[in-house]
């Protein structure tokens, strides 16, 4: 009897042990699952924190060109639209020819002048380039332009002998006079540079430009042609090309090429 009781108690103990182990395993499994859900962000007991509402970042607006009435070295342009109106440009520029370097090319590319006038210009052009250009010479002789604007000299600043530049310039002007005597000739002074530019050669400086412009002014007096110097409209008190008008220290921005054209048209009335 005692032996049976011992066996019965052993069996009950064994069953209880099995159930206890099963319960422990189930509990551990539940705990592991809970940990995994939390780690994956899918806990059923906790809401994931809400993401803050995204604020829309305003687009970056590029700085606009300064207005025409800005006083940093520039005069007011109250009649800008009238002066550069299609009707006025047609009236003043029809029958005109612009000859020059890359600065004149800027007039061609960024202003409406090319709709009414002819252009012969390009990067690196010098007085020798145009003087020896046979198609240009033929066009001048054939078309008999009312006005020819010459804007040369910047690419010649590095020449060893400025007198050579002036001599060839005067010869080209004489050619125009001989082949188109009724043409009004305008020589535009070399525009100054911006001292803040760090990409200029040693000879590309305003002292050198002043030397060339003085020679140009004297040449125009001797040749009896009109000399136009617009530097006072586009330079600061120190004679430097105003930095707001240029990106590379030499050439105008697109907007200021139109201000440049305004000054040219203003001369013509």
mmCIF file of C-alpha atoms in Angstrom:
data_model
loop_
_atom_site.group_PDB
_atom_site.id
_atom_site.type_symbol
_atom_site.label_atom_id
_atom_site.label_comp_id
_atom_site.label_asym_id
_atom_site.label_seq_id
_atom_site.Cartn_x
_atom_site.Cartn_y
_atom_site.Cartn_z
ATOM 1 C CA UNK A 1 0.000 0.000 0.000
ATOM 2 C CA UNK A 2 2.785 2.343 0.953
ATOM 3 C CA UNK A 3 4.578 1.447 -2.282
ATOM 4 C CA UNK A 4 1.514 2.365 -4.347
ATOM 5 C CA UNK A 5 1.223 5.723 -2.605
ATOM 6 C CA UNK A 6 4.839 6.492 -3.345
ATOM 7 C CA UNK A 7 4.327 5.661 -7.033
ATOM 8 C CA UNK A 8 1.154 7.755 -7.152
ATOM 9 C CA UNK A 9 2.883 10.753 -5.563
ATOM 10 C CA UNK A 10 5.827 10.400 -7.931
ATOM 11 C CA UNK A 11 3.450 10.391 -10.911
ATOM 12 C CA UNK A 12 1.604 13.472 -9.634
ATOM 13 C CA UNK A 13 4.910 15.267 -9.070
ATOM 14 C CA UNK A 14 6.089 14.336 -12.554
ATOM 15 C CA UNK A 15 2.890 15.659 -14.150
ATOM 16 C CA UNK A 16 3.055 18.898 -12.169
ATOM 17 C CA UNK A 17 6.702 19.345 -13.181
ATOM 18 C CA UNK A 18 5.810 18.861 -16.856
ATOM 19 C CA UNK A 19 2.976 21.417 -16.653
ATOM 20 C CA UNK A 20 5.235 23.880 -14.835
ATOM 21 C CA UNK A 21 7.947 23.579 -17.514
ATOM 22 C CA UNK A 22 5.358 24.012 -20.265
ATOM 23 C CA UNK A 23 4.001 27.143 -18.529
ATOM 24 C CA UNK A 24 7.485 28.583 -18.172
ATOM 25 C CA UNK A 25 8.240 27.958 -21.850
ATOM 26 C CA UNK A 26 4.980 29.631 -22.908
ATOM 27 C CA UNK A 27 5.734 32.652 -20.718
ATOM 28 C CA UNK A 28 9.261 32.977 -22.045
ATOM 29 C CA UNK A 29 7.983 32.729 -25.617
ATOM 30 C CA UNK A 30 5.446 35.499 -24.971
ATOM 31 C CA UNK A 31 8.155 37.671 -23.459
ATOM 32 C CA UNK A 32 10.436 37.113 -26.431
ATOM 33 C CA UNK A 33 7.646 38.006 -28.844
ATOM 34 C CA UNK A 34 6.927 41.197 -26.940
ATOM 35 C CA UNK A 35 10.579 42.207 -27.084
ATOM 36 C CA UNK A 36 10.675 41.510 -30.823
ATOM 37 C CA UNK A 37 7.547 43.606 -31.438
ATOM 38 C CA UNK A 38 8.994 46.520 -29.480
ATOM 39 C CA UNK A 39 12.274 46.327 -31.329
ATOM 40 C CA UNK A 40 10.450 46.312 -34.667
ATOM 41 C CA UNK A 41 8.259 49.264 -33.678
ATOM 42 C CA UNK A 42 5.025 47.216 -33.735
ATOM 43 C CA UNK A 43 4.194 46.948 -30.066
ATOM 44 C CA UNK A 44 0.463 46.477 -29.592
ATOM 45 C CA UNK A 45 0.587 48.071 -26.164
ATOM 46 C CA UNK A 46 2.419 51.273 -27.170
ATOM 47 C CA UNK A 47 1.695 53.582 -30.027
ATOM 48 C CA UNK A 48 4.710 54.648 -31.985
ATOM 49 C CA UNK A 49 5.347 58.329 -31.467
ATOM 50 C CA UNK A 50 3.786 60.448 -34.176
ATOM 51 C CA UNK A 51 6.200 62.100 -36.572
ATOM 52 C CA UNK A 52 6.116 65.869 -36.381
ATOM 53 C CA UNK A 53 4.388 67.493 -39.312
ATOM 54 C CA UNK A 54 6.862 68.408 -41.999
ATOM 55 C CA UNK A 55 7.173 72.100 -42.518
ATOM 56 C CA UNK A 56 7.467 73.134 -46.142
ATOM 57 C CA UNK A 57 10.807 74.760 -46.797
ATOM 58 C CA UNK A 58 10.370 77.811 -48.975
ATOM 59 C CA UNK A 59 12.277 77.556 -52.244
ATOM 60 C CA UNK A 60 15.540 79.411 -52.545
ATOM 61 C CA UNK A 61 14.933 82.435 -54.678
ATOM 62 C CA UNK A 62 18.034 83.699 -56.459
ATOM 63 C CA UNK A 63 18.964 87.259 -55.790
ATOM 64 C CA UNK A 64 17.352 89.449 -58.374
ATOM 65 C CA UNK A 65 19.320 92.025 -60.264
ATOM 66 C CA UNK A 66 19.357 95.388 -58.542
ATOM 67 C CA UNK A 67 16.701 97.775 -59.720
ATOM 68 C CA UNK A 68 17.394 100.399 -62.324
ATOM 69 C CA UNK A 69 17.001 103.155 -59.755
ATOM 70 C CA UNK A 70 19.696 101.825 -57.437
ATOM 71 C CA UNK A 71 22.072 104.591 -56.495
ATOM 72 C CA UNK A 72 25.259 102.540 -56.151
ATOM 73 C CA UNK A 73 27.105 104.291 -58.945
ATOM 74 C CA UNK A 74 24.203 104.365 -61.376
ATOM 75 C CA UNK A 75 21.859 107.091 -62.530
ATOM 76 C CA UNK A 76 18.124 106.746 -62.523
ATOM 77 C CA UNK A 77 16.488 105.060 -65.484
ATOM 78 C CA UNK A 78 12.954 106.376 -65.144
ATOM 79 C CA UNK A 79 12.355 106.318 -68.913
ATOM 80 C CA UNK A 80 14.084 102.956 -69.407
ATOM 81 C CA UNK A 81 11.069 101.230 -70.988
ATOM 82 C CA UNK A 82 10.437 104.140 -73.297
ATOM 83 C CA UNK A 83 14.028 104.429 -74.463
ATOM 84 C CA UNK A 84 14.296 100.688 -75.120
ATOM 85 C CA UNK A 85 10.827 100.321 -76.582
ATOM 86 C CA UNK A 86 10.668 98.515 -79.939
ATOM 87 C CA UNK A 87 9.489 101.660 -81.702
ATOM 88 C CA UNK A 88 12.340 103.768 -80.354
ATOM 89 C CA UNK A 89 14.961 101.104 -80.987
ATOM 90 C CA UNK A 90 13.757 100.709 -84.551
ATOM 91 C CA UNK A 91 13.949 104.450 -85.052
ATOM 92 C CA UNK A 92 17.435 104.845 -83.606
ATOM 93 C CA UNK A 93 19.209 101.594 -84.515
ATOM 94 C CA UNK A 94 17.975 100.813 -88.005
ATOM 95 C CA UNK A 95 20.908 101.268 -90.354
ATOM 96 C CA UNK A 96 23.479 100.763 -87.595
ATOM 97 C CA UNK A 97 26.425 98.407 -87.290
ATOM 98 C CA UNK A 98 28.174 97.391 -84.045
ATOM 99 C CA UNK A 99 31.768 96.193 -84.296
ATOM 100 C CA UNK A 100 33.573 94.952 -81.228
ATOM 101 C CA UNK A 101 34.848 92.271 -78.879
ATOM 102 C CA UNK A 102 33.065 90.080 -76.324
ATOM 103 C CA UNK A 103 31.553 93.080 -74.562
ATOM 104 C CA UNK A 104 29.817 94.013 -77.802
ATOM 105 C CA UNK A 105 28.810 90.388 -78.157
ATOM 106 C CA UNK A 106 26.977 90.840 -74.865
ATOM 107 C CA UNK A 107 24.874 93.581 -76.490
ATOM 108 C CA UNK A 108 24.118 91.172 -79.298
ATOM 109 C CA UNK A 109 23.117 88.293 -77.008
ATOM 110 C CA UNK A 110 21.337 89.983 -74.114
ATOM 111 C CA UNK A 111 19.611 93.041 -75.568
ATOM 112 C CA UNK A 112 17.065 93.579 -78.351
ATOM 113 C CA UNK A 113 19.578 95.622 -80.355
ATOM 114 C CA UNK A 114 20.259 92.780 -82.804
ATOM 115 C CA UNK A 115 16.641 92.941 -83.977
ATOM 116 C CA UNK A 116 17.326 96.335 -85.535
ATOM 117 C CA UNK A 117 21.089 96.631 -86.074
ATOM 118 C CA UNK A 118 23.844 94.503 -87.610
ATOM 119 C CA UNK A 119 26.645 93.113 -85.465
ATOM 120 C CA UNK A 120 30.170 92.003 -86.224
ATOM 121 C CA UNK A 121 31.710 90.942 -82.917
ATOM 122 C CA UNK A 122 33.259 88.063 -81.074
ATOM 123 C CA UNK A 123 35.398 86.887 -78.186
ATOM 124 C CA UNK A 124 38.995 87.977 -78.623
ATOM 125 C CA UNK A 125 38.331 90.431 -81.427
ATOM 126 C CA UNK A 126 40.969 93.128 -81.860
ATOM 127 C CA UNK A 127 41.329 96.072 -84.189
ATOM 128 C CA UNK A 128 43.540 93.858 -86.361
ATOM 129 C CA UNK A 129 40.789 91.221 -86.528
ATOM 130 C CA UNK A 130 38.246 93.640 -87.983
ATOM 131 C CA UNK A 131 40.717 95.658 -90.036
ATOM 132 C CA UNK A 132 41.761 92.566 -91.989
ATOM 133 C CA UNK A 133 38.266 91.061 -92.348
ATOM 134 C CA UNK A 134 37.357 91.215 -96.032
ATOM 135 C CA UNK A 135 33.628 90.335 -95.698
ATOM 136 C CA UNK A 136 33.245 93.087 -93.095
ATOM 137 C CA UNK A 137 35.046 95.581 -95.297
ATOM 138 C CA UNK A 138 32.788 94.638 -98.219
ATOM 139 C CA UNK A 139 29.657 95.043 -96.087
ATOM 140 C CA UNK A 140 30.741 98.503 -94.910
ATOM 141 C CA UNK A 141 31.395 99.623 -98.475
ATOM 142 C CA UNK A 142 28.180 98.120 -99.828
ATOM 143 C CA UNK A 143 25.580 98.918 -97.175
ATOM 144 C CA UNK A 144 26.664 102.475 -96.405
ATOM 145 C CA UNK A 145 25.499 102.300 -92.776
ATOM 146 C CA UNK A 146 24.037 105.369 -91.143
ATOM 147 C CA UNK A 147 25.994 104.691 -87.934
ATOM 148 C CA UNK A 148 28.860 102.446 -86.965
ATOM 149 C CA UNK A 149 29.739 101.837 -83.310
ATOM 150 C CA UNK A 150 33.282 100.666 -82.602
ATOM 151 C CA UNK A 151 34.088 99.054 -79.266
ATOM 152 C CA UNK A 152 37.617 97.697 -79.392
ATOM 153 C CA UNK A 153 40.679 97.869 -77.216
ATOM 154 C CA UNK A 154 40.256 95.497 -74.297
ATOM 155 C CA UNK A 155 41.999 92.578 -75.987
ATOM 156 C CA UNK A 156 44.820 94.897 -76.997
ATOM 157 C CA UNK A 157 45.673 95.942 -73.417
ATOM 158 C CA UNK A 158 48.504 93.427 -73.386
ATOM 159 C CA UNK A 159 50.127 94.726 -76.543
ATOM 160 C CA UNK A 160 53.659 96.006 -76.039
ATOM 161 C CA UNK A 161 53.037 99.109 -78.105
ATOM 162 C CA UNK A 162 49.714 100.930 -77.565
ATOM 163 C CA UNK A 163 50.666 103.215 -80.430
ATOM 164 C CA UNK A 164 50.319 100.249 -82.794
ATOM 165 C CA UNK A 165 46.764 99.748 -81.555
ATOM 166 C CA UNK A 166 45.881 103.398 -82.114
ATOM 167 C CA UNK A 167 47.526 103.479 -85.526
ATOM 168 C CA UNK A 168 45.552 100.471 -86.764
ATOM 169 C CA UNK A 169 42.357 101.851 -85.221
ATOM 170 C CA UNK A 170 42.818 105.155 -87.058
ATOM 171 C CA UNK A 171 43.475 103.297 -90.305
ATOM 172 C CA UNK A 172 40.222 101.338 -89.913
ATOM 173 C CA UNK A 173 38.280 104.525 -89.246
ATOM 174 C CA UNK A 174 39.791 106.084 -92.357
ATOM 175 C CA UNK A 175 38.730 103.030 -94.349
ATOM 176 C CA UNK A 176 35.132 103.541 -93.186
ATOM 177 C CA UNK A 177 35.275 107.208 -94.130
ATOM 178 C CA UNK A 178 36.698 106.457 -97.574
ATOM 179 C CA UNK A 179 34.126 103.780 -98.389
ATOM 180 C CA UNK A 180 31.066 105.160 -96.610
ATOM 181 C CA UNK A 181 31.619 108.899 -96.174
ATOM 182 C CA UNK A 182 28.143 109.633 -94.841
ATOM 183 C CA UNK A 183 28.396 107.117 -92.017
ATOM 184 C CA UNK A 184 28.471 108.581 -88.508
ATOM 185 C CA UNK A 185 31.227 106.856 -86.540
ATOM 186 C CA UNK A 186 31.094 106.392 -82.754
ATOM 187 C CA UNK A 187 34.115 105.097 -80.830
ATOM 188 C CA UNK A 188 33.155 103.689 -77.435
ATOM 189 C CA UNK A 189 35.775 103.879 -74.692
ATOM 190 C CA UNK A 190 37.112 100.706 -73.116
ATOM 191 C CA UNK A 191 35.046 99.972 -70.019
ATOM 192 C CA UNK A 192 36.873 99.686 -66.718
ATOM 193 C CA UNK A 193 37.209 96.449 -64.801
ATOM 194 C CA UNK A 194 36.196 95.464 -61.288
ATOM 195 C CA UNK A 195 39.138 95.361 -58.900
ATOM 196 C CA UNK A 196 37.478 92.564 -56.903
ATOM 197 C CA UNK A 197 37.980 90.104 -59.745
ATOM 198 C CA UNK A 198 40.902 87.735 -59.148
ATOM 199 C CA UNK A 199 41.064 86.335 -62.675
ATOM 200 C CA UNK A 200 42.573 89.327 -64.426
ATOM 201 C CA UNK A 201 46.000 89.458 -65.994
ATOM 202 C CA UNK A 202 48.434 92.084 -64.745
ATOM 203 C CA UNK A 203 47.784 94.341 -67.728
ATOM 204 C CA UNK A 204 44.008 94.146 -67.250
ATOM 205 C CA UNK A 205 43.760 97.079 -64.900
ATOM 206 C CA UNK A 206 42.094 100.467 -64.893
ATOM 207 C CA UNK A 207 45.352 102.408 -65.165
ATOM 208 C CA UNK A 208 46.124 100.641 -68.427
ATOM 209 C CA UNK A 209 42.538 101.187 -69.601
ATOM 210 C CA UNK A 210 42.806 104.905 -68.820
ATOM 211 C CA UNK A 211 45.968 105.087 -70.901
ATOM 212 C CA UNK A 212 44.177 103.471 -73.844
ATOM 213 C CA UNK A 213 41.101 105.645 -73.459
ATOM 214 C CA UNK A 214 43.212 108.794 -73.471
ATOM 215 C CA UNK A 215 44.755 107.638 -76.725
ATOM 216 C CA UNK A 216 41.306 106.846 -78.121
ATOM 217 C CA UNK A 217 39.981 110.273 -77.154
ATOM 218 C CA UNK A 218 42.898 111.976 -78.874
ATOM 219 C CA UNK A 219 42.483 109.796 -81.955
ATOM 220 C CA UNK A 220 38.781 110.683 -82.192
ATOM 221 C CA UNK A 221 39.596 114.375 -82.062
ATOM 222 C CA UNK A 222 42.147 113.995 -84.831
ATOM 223 C CA UNK A 223 39.819 111.815 -86.915
ATOM 224 C CA UNK A 224 36.765 113.985 -86.196
ATOM 225 C CA UNK A 225 34.592 111.116 -84.977
ATOM 226 C CA UNK A 226 32.452 110.904 -81.862
ATOM 227 C CA UNK A 227 34.058 109.516 -78.696
ATOM 228 C CA UNK A 228 31.719 107.979 -76.101
ATOM 229 C CA UNK A 229 32.908 107.190 -72.583
ATOM 230 C CA UNK A 230 30.232 105.499 -70.430
ATOM 231 C CA UNK A 231 32.508 104.599 -67.529
ATOM 232 C CA UNK A 232 31.008 107.274 -65.281
ATOM 233 C CA UNK A 233 27.664 105.457 -65.378
ATOM 234 C CA UNK A 234 29.011 102.036 -64.436
ATOM 235 C CA UNK A 235 31.908 102.652 -62.054
ATOM 236 C CA UNK A 236 32.145 103.490 -58.369
ATOM 237 C CA UNK A 237 33.877 106.484 -56.815
ATOM 238 C CA UNK A 238 37.260 104.787 -57.271
ATOM 239 C CA UNK A 239 36.719 104.145 -60.960
ATOM 240 C CA UNK A 240 36.154 100.416 -60.602
ATOM 241 C CA UNK A 241 33.430 98.642 -62.536
ATOM 242 C CA UNK A 242 30.629 98.307 -60.019
ATOM 243 C CA UNK A 243 30.587 94.696 -58.728
ATOM 244 C CA UNK A 244 26.777 94.498 -58.880
ATOM 245 C CA UNK A 245 26.960 94.886 -62.653
ATOM 246 C CA UNK A 246 29.397 92.075 -63.409
ATOM 247 C CA UNK A 247 30.067 88.436 -62.590
ATOM 248 C CA UNK A 248 33.624 88.108 -63.851
ATOM 249 C CA UNK A 249 34.877 91.661 -63.318
ATOM 250 C CA UNK A 250 34.905 92.388 -67.055
ATOM 251 C CA UNK A 251 31.540 91.689 -68.667
ATOM 252 C CA UNK A 252 28.133 92.989 -67.654
ATOM 253 C CA UNK A 253 25.346 90.745 -66.492
ATOM 254 C CA UNK A 254 22.435 90.392 -68.911
ATOM 255 C CA UNK A 255 20.431 93.109 -67.147
ATOM 256 C CA UNK A 256 23.247 95.638 -67.191
ATOM 257 C CA UNK A 257 23.912 95.084 -70.870
ATOM 258 C CA UNK A 258 20.491 96.622 -71.326
ATOM 259 C CA UNK A 259 21.556 99.601 -69.194
ATOM 260 C CA UNK A 260 24.625 99.829 -71.402
ATOM 261 C CA UNK A 261 22.401 99.859 -74.480
ATOM 262 C CA UNK A 262 20.248 102.521 -72.816
ATOM 263 C CA UNK A 263 23.281 104.833 -72.588
ATOM 264 C CA UNK A 264 24.118 104.272 -76.228
ATOM 265 C CA UNK A 265 20.559 104.995 -77.372
ATOM 266 C CA UNK A 266 20.413 108.035 -75.110
ATOM 267 C CA UNK A 267 23.257 109.595 -77.091
ATOM 268 C CA UNK A 268 21.281 109.207 -80.318
ATOM 269 C CA UNK A 269 18.248 111.007 -78.884
#
